[in-house]
Every structure is written in structure tokens, then in C-alpha cells.
Short mmCIF file of C-alpha atoms in Angstrom, two decimals:
data_model
loop_
_atom_site.label_atom_id
_atom_site.label_comp_id
_atom_site.label_asym_id
_atom_site.label_seq_id
_atom_site.Cartn_x
_atom_site.Cartn_y
_atom_site.Cartn_z
CA ALA A 21 110.57 93.16 102.59
CA ALA A 22 114.21 93.02 103.65
CA ALA A 23 113.02 92.10 107.15
CA GLY A 24 111.37 88.95 105.83
CA PHE A 25 107.83 90.17 105.18
CA VAL A 26 105.89 89.77 101.95
CA VAL A 27 104.84 93.31 100.99
CA VAL A 28 101.74 94.00 98.88
CA MET A 29 101.00 97.59 97.84
CA SER A 30 97.55 98.59 96.61
CA ASN A 31 96.30 101.42 94.41
CA PRO A 32 92.58 101.57 95.29
CA ARG A 33 90.05 103.84 93.69
CA GLY A 34 90.71 107.39 94.80
CA SER A 35 94.47 107.01 94.30
CA SER A 36 96.57 108.78 91.69
CA GLY A 37 98.44 107.05 88.88
CA ARG A 38 95.47 106.14 86.70
CA GLU A 39 92.78 107.99 84.77
CA GLN A 40 90.81 110.89 86.22
CA ALA A 41 87.70 108.79 86.83
CA TRP A 42 89.73 106.44 89.03
CA GLY A 43 90.94 109.28 91.19
CA GLN A 44 87.48 110.83 91.44
CA ALA A 45 85.71 107.57 92.27
CA ILE A 46 85.58 108.29 96.01
CA LEU A 47 84.42 111.90 95.85
CA GLY A 48 81.42 112.58 98.03
CA ARG A 49 78.05 111.02 97.30
CA LYS A 50 76.57 114.53 97.03
CA HIS A 51 79.48 116.04 95.08
CA PRO A 52 77.99 118.61 92.65
CA VAL A 53 80.13 117.62 89.64
CA ALA A 54 81.40 114.05 89.98
CA PRO A 55 79.55 112.18 92.74
CA GLY A 56 81.30 109.02 93.86
CA SER A 57 81.11 106.42 96.60
CA GLY A 58 82.52 108.68 99.29
CA TRP A 59 85.37 107.58 101.53
CA GLY A 60 85.18 104.17 103.18
CA ASP A 61 83.27 102.28 100.49
CA ALA A 62 84.79 101.53 97.06
CA ASP A 63 88.29 102.09 98.42
CA VAL A 64 87.80 99.53 101.18
CA LYS A 65 86.47 96.99 98.70
CA ASP A 66 89.49 97.55 96.45
CA VAL A 67 92.04 96.98 99.21
CA LEU A 68 90.32 93.73 100.17
CA ALA A 69 90.23 92.69 96.51
CA VAL A 70 93.97 93.28 96.23
CA LEU A 71 94.54 91.19 99.34
CA ASP A 72 92.37 88.38 98.01
CA GLY A 73 94.14 88.54 94.66
CA ALA A 74 97.57 88.35 96.27
CA LEU A 75 96.57 85.39 98.45
CA ALA A 76 95.19 83.57 95.42
CA LYS A 77 98.20 84.26 93.21
CA TYR A 78 101.03 83.71 95.70
CA PRO A 79 100.52 80.54 97.75
CA PHE A 80 103.56 81.29 99.91
CA ILE A 81 101.64 84.14 101.61
CA ASP A 82 100.16 83.07 104.93
CA GLY A 83 96.60 84.40 104.94
CA LYS A 84 96.37 83.91 108.69
CA ARG A 85 99.24 86.30 109.36
CA VAL A 86 98.34 89.44 107.43
CA GLY A 87 99.27 92.88 108.70
CA MET A 88 98.35 96.28 107.32
CA LEU A 89 100.23 99.57 107.44
CA GLY A 90 98.95 102.91 106.15
CA GLY A 91 99.74 106.59 106.64
CA SER A 92 97.56 109.69 106.17
CA TYR A 93 94.74 108.54 103.89
CA GLY A 94 96.32 105.10 104.15
CA GLY A 95 96.05 105.47 107.92
CA TYR A 96 92.37 106.23 107.48
CA MET A 97 92.06 103.03 105.46
CA ALA A 98 93.98 101.06 108.09
CA THR A 99 91.64 102.17 110.87
CA MET A 100 88.55 101.62 108.70
CA LEU A 101 89.63 98.08 107.82
CA ALA A 102 90.44 97.40 111.46
CA GLY A 103 86.90 98.37 112.38
CA CYS A 104 85.08 96.72 109.48
CA HIS A 105 87.24 93.68 108.68
CA SER A 106 89.30 92.80 111.76
CA ASP A 107 88.91 89.13 110.90
CA ARG A 108 91.14 89.58 107.82
CA PHE A 109 94.16 90.90 109.74
CA LYS A 110 96.39 89.89 112.61
CA ALA A 111 97.91 93.34 113.25
CA ILE A 112 97.33 96.86 111.91
CA CYS A 113 99.41 100.03 112.09
CA SER A 114 97.61 103.35 111.52
CA GLU A 115 99.88 106.37 111.03
CA ARG A 116 98.99 110.11 110.87
CA ALA A 117 95.44 109.06 110.14
CA VAL A 118 92.05 110.68 109.83
CA ASN A 119 89.87 108.76 112.29
CA ASN A 120 87.03 111.19 112.99
CA MET A 121 85.87 113.12 109.93
CA LEU A 122 83.91 115.61 112.02
CA SER A 123 86.80 116.76 114.21
CA GLU A 124 89.22 116.53 111.27
CA GLU A 125 87.30 119.19 109.36
CA TRP A 126 87.25 121.39 112.47
CA THR A 127 91.02 121.27 113.03
CA SER A 128 92.92 120.39 109.83
CA ASP A 129 94.93 122.99 107.93
CA ILE A 130 92.98 121.94 104.82
CA GLY A 131 89.55 121.81 106.43
CA THR A 132 88.05 123.94 103.65
CA VAL A 133 89.04 121.27 101.11
CA PHE A 134 86.48 118.90 102.57
CA ARG A 135 83.70 120.72 100.78
CA VAL A 136 85.62 120.36 97.51
CA GLU A 137 86.12 116.64 98.11
CA HIS A 138 82.81 115.65 99.62
CA GLY A 139 80.31 118.26 98.44
CA PRO A 140 78.62 119.37 101.67
CA ASN A 141 80.65 120.12 104.78
CA HIS A 142 79.99 118.45 108.11
CA LEU A 143 77.49 121.10 109.17
CA GLU A 144 75.42 120.42 106.08
CA ASP A 145 75.58 116.61 106.13
CA GLU A 146 76.68 115.38 109.52
CA ALA A 147 75.34 111.88 108.89
CA GLU A 148 77.64 111.34 105.90
CA TYR A 149 80.69 112.53 107.84
CA VAL A 150 79.80 110.10 110.61
CA ARG A 151 79.38 107.30 108.04
CA MET A 152 82.86 108.02 106.65
CA SER A 153 84.52 108.10 110.09
CA PRO A 154 86.46 104.96 111.02
CA ILE A 155 86.10 105.71 114.72
CA ARG A 156 82.41 104.83 114.60
CA HIS A 157 83.49 101.19 114.14
CA VAL A 158 85.87 101.25 117.10
CA ARG A 159 83.87 98.69 119.11
CA ASN A 160 84.44 96.18 116.31
CA ILE A 161 88.24 96.50 116.31
CA ASP A 162 89.50 93.11 117.47
CA VAL A 163 93.01 93.24 116.06
CA PRO A 164 96.16 94.61 117.74
CA MET A 165 96.59 98.26 116.76
CA LEU A 166 99.72 100.40 116.57
CA ILE A 167 99.06 104.14 116.33
CA ILE A 168 101.85 106.51 115.27
CA HIS A 169 101.34 110.27 115.07
CA SER A 170 103.38 113.48 115.09
CA GLU A 171 102.54 116.14 117.65
CA ASN A 172 102.96 119.03 115.18
CA ASP A 173 100.89 117.46 112.41
CA LEU A 174 98.64 120.19 111.01
CA ARG A 175 97.14 118.08 108.23
CA CYS A 176 95.82 115.36 110.51
CA PRO A 177 96.16 116.90 113.99
CA ILE A 178 97.25 114.81 116.96
CA ASN A 179 93.70 114.66 118.33
CA GLN A 180 92.90 112.17 115.56
CA ALA A 181 95.26 109.67 117.16
CA GLU A 182 94.27 110.61 120.70
CA GLU A 183 90.58 110.02 120.01
CA LEU A 184 91.23 106.56 118.58
CA PHE A 185 93.68 105.61 121.32
CA MET A 186 91.38 106.71 124.15
CA ALA A 187 88.40 104.90 122.64
CA LEU A 188 90.40 101.68 122.27
CA ARG A 189 91.77 101.98 125.80
CA LEU A 190 88.29 102.53 127.24
CA LEU A 191 87.18 99.40 125.41
CA LYS A 192 90.24 97.52 126.76
CA LYS A 193 91.52 96.72 123.28
CA ASP A 194 95.10 95.81 122.36
CA VAL A 195 96.55 99.19 121.34
CA THR A 196 99.94 100.91 121.44
CA PHE A 197 100.39 104.63 120.76
CA TYR A 198 103.64 106.40 119.87
CA ARG A 199 103.65 110.18 119.49
CA PHE A 200 106.65 112.03 118.06
CA PRO A 201 107.36 115.51 119.48
CA GLY A 202 108.51 118.22 117.09
CA GLU A 203 107.48 116.26 114.00
CA THR A 204 104.87 117.03 111.33
CA HIS A 205 102.76 115.12 108.83
CA GLU A 206 106.02 114.45 106.94
CA LEU A 207 107.71 112.38 109.65
CA SER A 208 108.29 109.32 107.47
CA ARG A 209 109.76 111.39 104.63
CA SER A 210 111.54 114.39 106.15
CA GLY A 211 111.47 113.92 109.89
CA SER A 212 114.64 113.94 111.95
CA PRO A 213 116.93 110.99 111.14
CA LEU A 214 116.65 109.73 114.72
CA HIS A 215 112.86 109.74 114.67
CA ARG A 216 112.70 108.10 111.26
CA VAL A 217 114.91 105.27 112.49
CA GLN A 218 112.82 104.94 115.66
CA ARG A 219 109.61 104.85 113.62
CA ALA A 220 110.94 102.07 111.39
CA GLU A 221 112.11 100.04 114.37
CA ILE A 222 108.77 100.46 116.16
CA ILE A 223 106.85 99.24 113.11
CA LEU A 224 109.14 96.27 112.48
CA ASP A 225 109.07 95.24 116.14
CA PHE A 226 105.27 95.50 116.22
CA PHE A 227 104.67 93.34 113.17
CA THR A 228 107.40 90.85 114.09
CA SER A 229 105.81 90.38 117.50
CA LYS A 230 102.14 90.34 116.52
CA LEU A 231 102.33 88.37 113.28
CA ASN A 232 104.43 85.67 114.89
CA ALA A 233 102.30 85.40 118.03
#
């Protein structure tokens, strides 16, 4: 905000901070206890609803120059929205994201949690994991993308960024990829001071350039 951007923060279904049902709303469609919408459905609708609400309430926001930034699950949302709703955004930054749910379960340090979150694992319901994967929409990404990822991220391993970057490059899309050596999933919070400053500068430069183009 200090750099001159209007900042809107959302709390979509699946987030913390509200009642239990709100947090459980995006559990897997075949979850044995509390089936929900699964990732990439109700949560996407909520983020778009927040955007629409902000544009309606604050006329000084330019709806033709909207950017999105998200990290971790927010990075997942950023990539998903880039693939499903590119027309709503002028630039998107996806950080430390889950982009391919199949390979994420194979490599993440919390891969066993997927069964807790989604019900079946990817071997038991491959189709649902494909449905939830933002990378399946990569051909529809028509918005400039900035990808930021740490090389030592065990939660969302670096291959998540590499897969998205390579797919976008093969499709000749507008994409920039920064990878931070020696950093983990916590780069933005507890990374080295130098890398945290560099990350902030990269993001500000990206949005300043793309939103003003």
C-alpha cells in the first residue's frame, strides 16, 4: 500500500479466523467426515466475490488494472485464478505454490496429510487430484505471471514452480521465474534479510511494470 497500490485481502472459505464450518468448507468431496467443495471451487468463487465487492464499494479502484499475489495455498489460488479467470487480472504473482496436486503429494513433507484433507489420496482418486490442479488450466493463462520459489522448500518443493514455469515457457506465455537458493517455505517471514528485500523489490517492480503497461 505504501508503494501506491490499493491492497485488498480476502478470507475465502477454507481459511482460518471464522467458525469451524468455514475452515472445513473446502475439504475433499469424498471426505469421510465433513465433505466439502474440494480445493479450487468455493474458494475461487469467494476470492472473485471479494474482488467484485471491493470494485463496487470503492470507485477509486481501477478494475482494469488488478493484480493478484498469493503464497503457499495463496499461491495455489493465484495460479488457479490465472488459469480460470485471466480476464479479471492484469498481472499475477504465484509464490511457493502448489500447482500440480499429483506431484505435490509425491514430494511434499506433509504428503500424508492429503488423505486427511481430501479423503482419498491421488492413487485412489486421480481424477479429483487432476481437477484440483491449477496446472491443468495452464493453456488458458493469458496474464503475465511472476513465479517465486525457494530451492529448499520442503512443503511445496521447487518442482511445483519448475513445472508451471516450463509449461508456460513451452506455450510462449509471459512468465518470469525467480528461485532463491538456501531458502525454505518461510522465505517471506524468516528468510535471510537480503533475500527478503530482494523478494519485495522483485514483486513491487513486477506489479509496477505490468499494471502500468
